[in-house]
CSV table of C-alpha atoms in Angstrom, one decimal:
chain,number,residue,atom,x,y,z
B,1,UNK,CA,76.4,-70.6,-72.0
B,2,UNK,CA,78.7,-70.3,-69.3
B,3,UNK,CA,81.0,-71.8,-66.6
B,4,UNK,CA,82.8,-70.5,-63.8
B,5,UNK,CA,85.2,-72.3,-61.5
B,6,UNK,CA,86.7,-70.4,-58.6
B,7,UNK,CA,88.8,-70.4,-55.8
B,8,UNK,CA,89.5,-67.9,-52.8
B,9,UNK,CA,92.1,-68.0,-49.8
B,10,UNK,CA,91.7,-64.8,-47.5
B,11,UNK,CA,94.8,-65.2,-45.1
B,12,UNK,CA,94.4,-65.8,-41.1
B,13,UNK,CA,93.2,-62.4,-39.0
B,14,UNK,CA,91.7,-61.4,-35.6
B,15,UNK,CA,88.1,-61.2,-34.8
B,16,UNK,CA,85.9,-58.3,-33.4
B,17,UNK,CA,83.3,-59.6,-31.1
B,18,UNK,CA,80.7,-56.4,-31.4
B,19,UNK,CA,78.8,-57.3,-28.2
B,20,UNK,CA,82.0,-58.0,-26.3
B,21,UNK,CA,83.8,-55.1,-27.9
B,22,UNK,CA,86.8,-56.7,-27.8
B,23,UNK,CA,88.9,-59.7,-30.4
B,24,UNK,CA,87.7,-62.7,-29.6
B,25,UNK,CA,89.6,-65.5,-31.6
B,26,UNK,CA,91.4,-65.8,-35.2
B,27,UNK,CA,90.7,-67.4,-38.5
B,28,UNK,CA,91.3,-68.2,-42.2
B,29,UNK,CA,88.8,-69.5,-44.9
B,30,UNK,CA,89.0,-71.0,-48.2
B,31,UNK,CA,86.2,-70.6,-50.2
B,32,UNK,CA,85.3,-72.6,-53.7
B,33,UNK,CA,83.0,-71.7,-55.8
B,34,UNK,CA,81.2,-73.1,-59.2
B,35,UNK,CA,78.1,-71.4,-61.4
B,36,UNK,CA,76.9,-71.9,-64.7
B,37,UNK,CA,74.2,-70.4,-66.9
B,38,UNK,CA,72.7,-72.6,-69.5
B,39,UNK,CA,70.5,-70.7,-72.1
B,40,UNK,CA,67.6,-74.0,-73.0
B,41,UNK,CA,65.9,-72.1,-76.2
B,42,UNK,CA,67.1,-68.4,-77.7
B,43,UNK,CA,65.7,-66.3,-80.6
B,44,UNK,CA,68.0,-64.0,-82.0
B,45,UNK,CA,67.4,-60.6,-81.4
B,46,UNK,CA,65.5,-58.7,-84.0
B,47,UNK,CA,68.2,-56.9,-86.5
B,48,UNK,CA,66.6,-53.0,-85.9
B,49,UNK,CA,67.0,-53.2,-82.2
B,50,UNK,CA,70.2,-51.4,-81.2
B,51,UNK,CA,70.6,-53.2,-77.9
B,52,UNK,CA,70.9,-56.5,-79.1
B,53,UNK,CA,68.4,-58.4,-76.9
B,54,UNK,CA,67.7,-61.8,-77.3
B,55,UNK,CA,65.0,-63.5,-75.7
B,56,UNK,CA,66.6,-66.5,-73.4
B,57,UNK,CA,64.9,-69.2,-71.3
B,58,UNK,CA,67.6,-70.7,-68.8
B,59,UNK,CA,68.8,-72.2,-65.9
B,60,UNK,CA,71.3,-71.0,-63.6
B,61,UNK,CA,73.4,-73.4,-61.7
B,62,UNK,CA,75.2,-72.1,-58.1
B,63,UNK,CA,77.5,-73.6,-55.5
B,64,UNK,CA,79.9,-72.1,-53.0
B,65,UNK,CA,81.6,-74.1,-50.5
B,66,UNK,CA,83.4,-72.3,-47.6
B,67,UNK,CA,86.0,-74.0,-45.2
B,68,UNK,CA,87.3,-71.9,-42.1
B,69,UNK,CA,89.5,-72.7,-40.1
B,70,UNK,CA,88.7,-70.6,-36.5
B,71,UNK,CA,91.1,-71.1,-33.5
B,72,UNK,CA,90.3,-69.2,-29.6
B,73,UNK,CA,86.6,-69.1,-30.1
B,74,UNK,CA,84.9,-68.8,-26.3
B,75,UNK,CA,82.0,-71.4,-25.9
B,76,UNK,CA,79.3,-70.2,-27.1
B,77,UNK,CA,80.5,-67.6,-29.6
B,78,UNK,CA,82.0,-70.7,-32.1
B,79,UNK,CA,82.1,-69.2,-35.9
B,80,UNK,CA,80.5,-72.8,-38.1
B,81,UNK,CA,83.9,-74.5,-39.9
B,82,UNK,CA,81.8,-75.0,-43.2
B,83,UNK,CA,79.4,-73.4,-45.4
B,84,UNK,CA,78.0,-74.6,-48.7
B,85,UNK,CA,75.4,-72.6,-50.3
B,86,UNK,CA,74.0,-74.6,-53.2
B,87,UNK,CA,71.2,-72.7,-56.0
B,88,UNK,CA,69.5,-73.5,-58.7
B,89,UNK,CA,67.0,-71.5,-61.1
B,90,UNK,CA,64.8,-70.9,-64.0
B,91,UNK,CA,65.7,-67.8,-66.3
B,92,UNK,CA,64.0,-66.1,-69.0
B,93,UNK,CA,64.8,-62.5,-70.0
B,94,UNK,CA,62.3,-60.8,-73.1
B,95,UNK,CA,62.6,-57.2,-74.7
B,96,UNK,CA,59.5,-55.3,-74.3
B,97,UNK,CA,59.3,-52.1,-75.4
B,98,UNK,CA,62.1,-50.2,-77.7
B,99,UNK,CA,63.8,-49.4,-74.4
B,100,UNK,CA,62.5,-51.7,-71.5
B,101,UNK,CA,63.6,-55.4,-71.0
B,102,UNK,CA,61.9,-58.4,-68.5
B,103,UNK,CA,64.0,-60.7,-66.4
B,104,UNK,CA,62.1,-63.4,-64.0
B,105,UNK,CA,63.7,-65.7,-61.8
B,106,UNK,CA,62.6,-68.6,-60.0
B,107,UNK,CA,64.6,-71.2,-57.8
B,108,UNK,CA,65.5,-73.0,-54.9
B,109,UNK,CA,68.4,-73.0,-52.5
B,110,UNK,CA,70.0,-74.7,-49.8
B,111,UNK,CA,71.8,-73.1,-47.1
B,112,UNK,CA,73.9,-75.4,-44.9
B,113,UNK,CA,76.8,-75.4,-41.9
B,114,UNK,CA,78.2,-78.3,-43.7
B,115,UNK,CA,80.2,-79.2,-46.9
B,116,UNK,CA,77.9,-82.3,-47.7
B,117,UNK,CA,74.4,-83.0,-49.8
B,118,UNK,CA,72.8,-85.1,-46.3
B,119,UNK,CA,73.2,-82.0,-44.5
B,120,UNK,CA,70.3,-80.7,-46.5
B,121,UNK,CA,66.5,-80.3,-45.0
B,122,UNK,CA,63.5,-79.6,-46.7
B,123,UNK,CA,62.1,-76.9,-43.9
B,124,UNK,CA,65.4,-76.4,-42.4
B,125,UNK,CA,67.5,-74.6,-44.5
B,126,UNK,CA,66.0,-74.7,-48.0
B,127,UNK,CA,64.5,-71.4,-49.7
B,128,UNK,CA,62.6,-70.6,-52.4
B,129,UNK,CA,63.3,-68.0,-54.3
B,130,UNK,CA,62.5,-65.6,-57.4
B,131,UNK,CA,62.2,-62.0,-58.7
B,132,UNK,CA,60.8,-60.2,-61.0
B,133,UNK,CA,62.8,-57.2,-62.8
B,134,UNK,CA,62.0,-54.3,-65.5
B,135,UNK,CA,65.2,-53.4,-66.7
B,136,UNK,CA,65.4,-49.9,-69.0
B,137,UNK,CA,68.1,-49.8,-71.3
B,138,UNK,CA,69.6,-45.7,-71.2
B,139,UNK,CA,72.4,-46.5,-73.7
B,140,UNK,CA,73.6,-49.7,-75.2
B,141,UNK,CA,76.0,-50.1,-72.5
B,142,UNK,CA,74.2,-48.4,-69.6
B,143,UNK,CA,71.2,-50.7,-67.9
B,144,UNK,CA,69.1,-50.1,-64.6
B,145,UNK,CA,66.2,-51.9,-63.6
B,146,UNK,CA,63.7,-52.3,-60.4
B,147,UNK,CA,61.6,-54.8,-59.6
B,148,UNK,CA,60.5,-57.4,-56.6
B,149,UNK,CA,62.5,-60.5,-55.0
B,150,UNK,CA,60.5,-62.9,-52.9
B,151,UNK,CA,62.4,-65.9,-50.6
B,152,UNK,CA,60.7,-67.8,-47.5
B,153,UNK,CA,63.4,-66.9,-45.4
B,154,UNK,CA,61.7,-66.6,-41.9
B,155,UNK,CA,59.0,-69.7,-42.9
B,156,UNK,CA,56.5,-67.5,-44.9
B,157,UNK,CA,56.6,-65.4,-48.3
B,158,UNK,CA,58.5,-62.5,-48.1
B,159,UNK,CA,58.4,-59.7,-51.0
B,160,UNK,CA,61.6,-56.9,-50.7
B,161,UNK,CA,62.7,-54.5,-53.1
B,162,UNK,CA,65.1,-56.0,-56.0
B,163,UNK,CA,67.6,-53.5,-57.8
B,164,UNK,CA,69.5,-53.8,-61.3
B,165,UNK,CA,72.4,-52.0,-62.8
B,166,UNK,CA,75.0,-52.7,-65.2
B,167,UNK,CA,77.6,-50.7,-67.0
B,168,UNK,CA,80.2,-51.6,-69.5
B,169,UNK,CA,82.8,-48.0,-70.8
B,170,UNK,CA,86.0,-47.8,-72.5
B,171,UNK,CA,88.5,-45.4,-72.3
B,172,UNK,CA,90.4,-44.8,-75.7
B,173,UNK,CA,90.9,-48.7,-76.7
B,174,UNK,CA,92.6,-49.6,-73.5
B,175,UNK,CA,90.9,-48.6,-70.7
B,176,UNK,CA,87.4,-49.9,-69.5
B,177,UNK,CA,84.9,-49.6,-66.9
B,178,UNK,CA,82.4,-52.4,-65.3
B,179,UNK,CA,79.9,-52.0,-62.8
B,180,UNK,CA,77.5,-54.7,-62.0
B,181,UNK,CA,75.0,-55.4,-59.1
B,182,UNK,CA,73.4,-58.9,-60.5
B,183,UNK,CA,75.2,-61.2,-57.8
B,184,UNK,CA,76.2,-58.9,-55.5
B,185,UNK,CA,78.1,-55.6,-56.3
B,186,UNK,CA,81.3,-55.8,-58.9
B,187,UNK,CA,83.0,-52.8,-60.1
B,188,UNK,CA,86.6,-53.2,-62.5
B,189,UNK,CA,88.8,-50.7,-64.0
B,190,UNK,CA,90.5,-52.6,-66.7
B,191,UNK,CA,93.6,-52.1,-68.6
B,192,UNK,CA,94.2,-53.9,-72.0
B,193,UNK,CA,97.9,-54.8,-72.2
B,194,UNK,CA,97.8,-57.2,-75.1
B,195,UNK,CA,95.1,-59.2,-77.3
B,196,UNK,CA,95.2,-62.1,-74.3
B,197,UNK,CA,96.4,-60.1,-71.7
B,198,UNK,CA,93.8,-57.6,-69.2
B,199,UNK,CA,95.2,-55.9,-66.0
B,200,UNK,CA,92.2,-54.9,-63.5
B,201,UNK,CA,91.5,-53.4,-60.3
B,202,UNK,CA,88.6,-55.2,-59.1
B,203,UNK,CA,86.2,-54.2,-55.8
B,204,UNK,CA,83.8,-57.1,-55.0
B,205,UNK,CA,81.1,-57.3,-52.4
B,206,UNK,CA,79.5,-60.9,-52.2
B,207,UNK,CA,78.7,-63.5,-48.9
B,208,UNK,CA,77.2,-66.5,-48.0
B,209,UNK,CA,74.8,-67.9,-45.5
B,210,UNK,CA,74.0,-71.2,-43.2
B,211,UNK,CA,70.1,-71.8,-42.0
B,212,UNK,CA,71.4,-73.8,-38.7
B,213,UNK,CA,69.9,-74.1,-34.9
B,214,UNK,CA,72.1,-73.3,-32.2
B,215,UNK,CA,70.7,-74.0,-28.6
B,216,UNK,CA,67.2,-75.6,-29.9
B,217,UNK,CA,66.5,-72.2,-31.6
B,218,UNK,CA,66.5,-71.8,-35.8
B,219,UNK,CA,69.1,-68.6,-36.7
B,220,UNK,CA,70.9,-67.5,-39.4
B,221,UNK,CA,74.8,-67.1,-39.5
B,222,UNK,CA,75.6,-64.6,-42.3
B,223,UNK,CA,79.2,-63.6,-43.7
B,224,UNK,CA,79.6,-60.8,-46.0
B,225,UNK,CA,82.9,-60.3,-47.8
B,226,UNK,CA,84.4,-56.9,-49.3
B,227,UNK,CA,87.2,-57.5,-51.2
B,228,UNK,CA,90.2,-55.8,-53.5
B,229,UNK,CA,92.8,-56.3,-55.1
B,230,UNK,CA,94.6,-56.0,-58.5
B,231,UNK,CA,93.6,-59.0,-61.2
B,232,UNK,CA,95.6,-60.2,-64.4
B,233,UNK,CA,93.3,-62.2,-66.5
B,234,UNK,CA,94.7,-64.8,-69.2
B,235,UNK,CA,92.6,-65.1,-72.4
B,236,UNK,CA,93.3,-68.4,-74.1
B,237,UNK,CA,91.5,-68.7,-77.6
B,238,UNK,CA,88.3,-66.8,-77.5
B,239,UNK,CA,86.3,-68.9,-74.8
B,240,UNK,CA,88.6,-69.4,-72.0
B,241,UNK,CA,89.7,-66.8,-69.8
B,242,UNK,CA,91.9,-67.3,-66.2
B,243,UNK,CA,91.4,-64.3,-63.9
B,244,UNK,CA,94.4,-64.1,-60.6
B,245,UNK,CA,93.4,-61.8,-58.1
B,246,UNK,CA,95.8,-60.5,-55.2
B,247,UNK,CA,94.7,-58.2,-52.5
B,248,UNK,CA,93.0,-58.0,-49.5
B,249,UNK,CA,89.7,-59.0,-47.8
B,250,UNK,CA,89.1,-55.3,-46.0
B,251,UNK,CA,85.5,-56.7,-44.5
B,252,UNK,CA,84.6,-60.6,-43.5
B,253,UNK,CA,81.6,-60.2,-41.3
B,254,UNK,CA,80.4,-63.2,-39.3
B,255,UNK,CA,77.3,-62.9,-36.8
B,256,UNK,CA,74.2,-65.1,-35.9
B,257,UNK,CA,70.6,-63.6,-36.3
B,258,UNK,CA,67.3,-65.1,-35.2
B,259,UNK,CA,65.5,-66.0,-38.0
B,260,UNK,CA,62.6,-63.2,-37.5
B,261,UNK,CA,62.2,-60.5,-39.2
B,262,UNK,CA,62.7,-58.3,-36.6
B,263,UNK,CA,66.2,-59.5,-36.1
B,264,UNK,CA,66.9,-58.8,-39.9
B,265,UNK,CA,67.0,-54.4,-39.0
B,266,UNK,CA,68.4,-55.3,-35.3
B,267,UNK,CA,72.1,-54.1,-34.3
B,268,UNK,CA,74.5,-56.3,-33.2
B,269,UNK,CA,75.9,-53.9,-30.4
B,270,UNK,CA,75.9,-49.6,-30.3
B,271,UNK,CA,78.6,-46.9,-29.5
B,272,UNK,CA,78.0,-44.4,-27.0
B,273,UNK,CA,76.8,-42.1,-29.8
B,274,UNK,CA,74.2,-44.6,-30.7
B,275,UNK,CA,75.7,-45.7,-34.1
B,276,UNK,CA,75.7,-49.5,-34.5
B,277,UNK,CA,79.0,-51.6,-34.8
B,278,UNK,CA,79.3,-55.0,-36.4
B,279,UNK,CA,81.0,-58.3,-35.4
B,280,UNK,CA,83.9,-59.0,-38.5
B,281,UNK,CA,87.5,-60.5,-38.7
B,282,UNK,CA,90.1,-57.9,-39.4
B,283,UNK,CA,92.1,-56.8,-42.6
B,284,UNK,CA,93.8,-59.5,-44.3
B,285,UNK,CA,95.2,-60.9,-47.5
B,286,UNK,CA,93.0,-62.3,-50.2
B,287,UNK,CA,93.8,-64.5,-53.4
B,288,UNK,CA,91.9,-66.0,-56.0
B,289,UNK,CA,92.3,-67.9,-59.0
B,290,UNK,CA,89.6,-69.3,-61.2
B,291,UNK,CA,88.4,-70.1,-65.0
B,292,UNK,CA,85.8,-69.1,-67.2
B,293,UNK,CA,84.6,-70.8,-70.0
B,294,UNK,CA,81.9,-68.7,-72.3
């Protein structure tokens, strides 16, 4: 089992209006987060297997709530204040063969421009969700897998292509490596100080999304977040950990799509050389603080 409390300030910046080519307004968000994964029934892994693999049935527990504050916004082009992005799912991860491993996922999600539960509409901006995942484990610290994720994001099934990978290295006994894609893209270079003590430089890619209308038509308003920074993380005992992060927020994107498909591949706005260029707020600082209880 485990829980996850979080919370993330990225400082005030300008923001690039793509189709205007040109900074449009300002803005600051704070953005709280919450998850937990529950294992319901486990059976130990078997003791000749040398990656350890358990077979789990679980559930998966999610909630991000985002608060922005957006001043000099033109009518029209308004950024939404709020954000709350709300999950739940079913688990269950099996070994297969000596080498391969199953993961299958199946949930439901809500999507909203407010930070409140009424704000949620069956057919407005809930989504179900699952995937289905082969995962081949290349070394006992080296996974990749492939597989299929399906939502109803535009109204009807949708099947795209679901990717896995996972790495965990050390270097000597105080320097290690992560790379993970599960929620997201996370990579850490880690530096053991002391027993309860980890120094890490941390690159995270994440974002959230509101289902909304705007002007009697349904669309999709879509932030992605790049962050980095450097992140000191407290042990305390051998369950709790309390990860500080201070950097920067290099990438906060923030544009409205139809929701069609079509609109999903379509460019915001294009240079003269015909690359595309997206709508996003500009550098600024970013700091986190959160908890961990495994």
């Amino acid at each position: 089992a485990q829980i996850s409390i979080k919370t993330e300030y990225i400082s005030n910046s300008k923001f690039y209006d793509a189709v205007a080519d040109t900074n449009t307004g300002d803005g600051s968000a704070m953005i709280y987060s919450v998850g937990a994964l529950v294992p319901l029934s486990m059976q130990a892994h078997k003791e000749d297997d040398p990656f350890q693999r358990p077979t789990i049935w679980g559930v998966s527990l999610s909630g991000s709530f985002v608060q922005m504050h957006n001043h000099h916004f033109p009518v029209g082009k308004e950024l939404p204040s709020q954000v709350m992005n709300l999950g739940v799912s079913a688990i269950h991860l099996r070994p297969l063969k000596e080498r391969q491993s199953m993961l299958i996922a199946l949930g439901v999600g809500s999507y909203t421009p407010e930070n409140r539960l009424s704000s949620i509409h069956i057919g407005e901006n809930v989504v179900a969700n699952g995937a289905f995942i082969l995962v081949w484990h290349l070394r006992p610290n080296i996974e990749i897998g492939g597989g299929v994720a399906l939502n109803n994001s535009f109204g009807y099934p949708m099947v795209f292509p679901a990717f896995y990978f996972k790495y965990n290295g050390a270097f000597s006994d105080k320097f290690t490596i992560e790379v993970a894609s599960i929620d997201g893209l996370k990579v850490a270079f880690g530096y053991n100080y002391r027993e309860n003590l980890d120094f890490k430089l941390i690159a995270n890619m994440g974002g959230y999304s509101a289902y909304l209308r705007r002007n009697g038509e349904k669309e999709i308003f879509s932030q992605q977040t790049f962050v980095v920074g450097l992140q000191p993380e407290f042990k305390i005992g051998k369950h709790v950990s309390i990860p500080l992060t201070v950097g920067g927020s290099l990438v906060r994107s923030g544009r409205y799509r139809e929701r069609k498909l079509s609109a999903m591949f379509a460019s915001e706005a294009k240079n003269e050389d015909g690359t595309s260029r997206s709508s996003q707020f500009n550098p600024a600082l970013y700091f986190a603080a959160g908890v961990t209880i495994k």
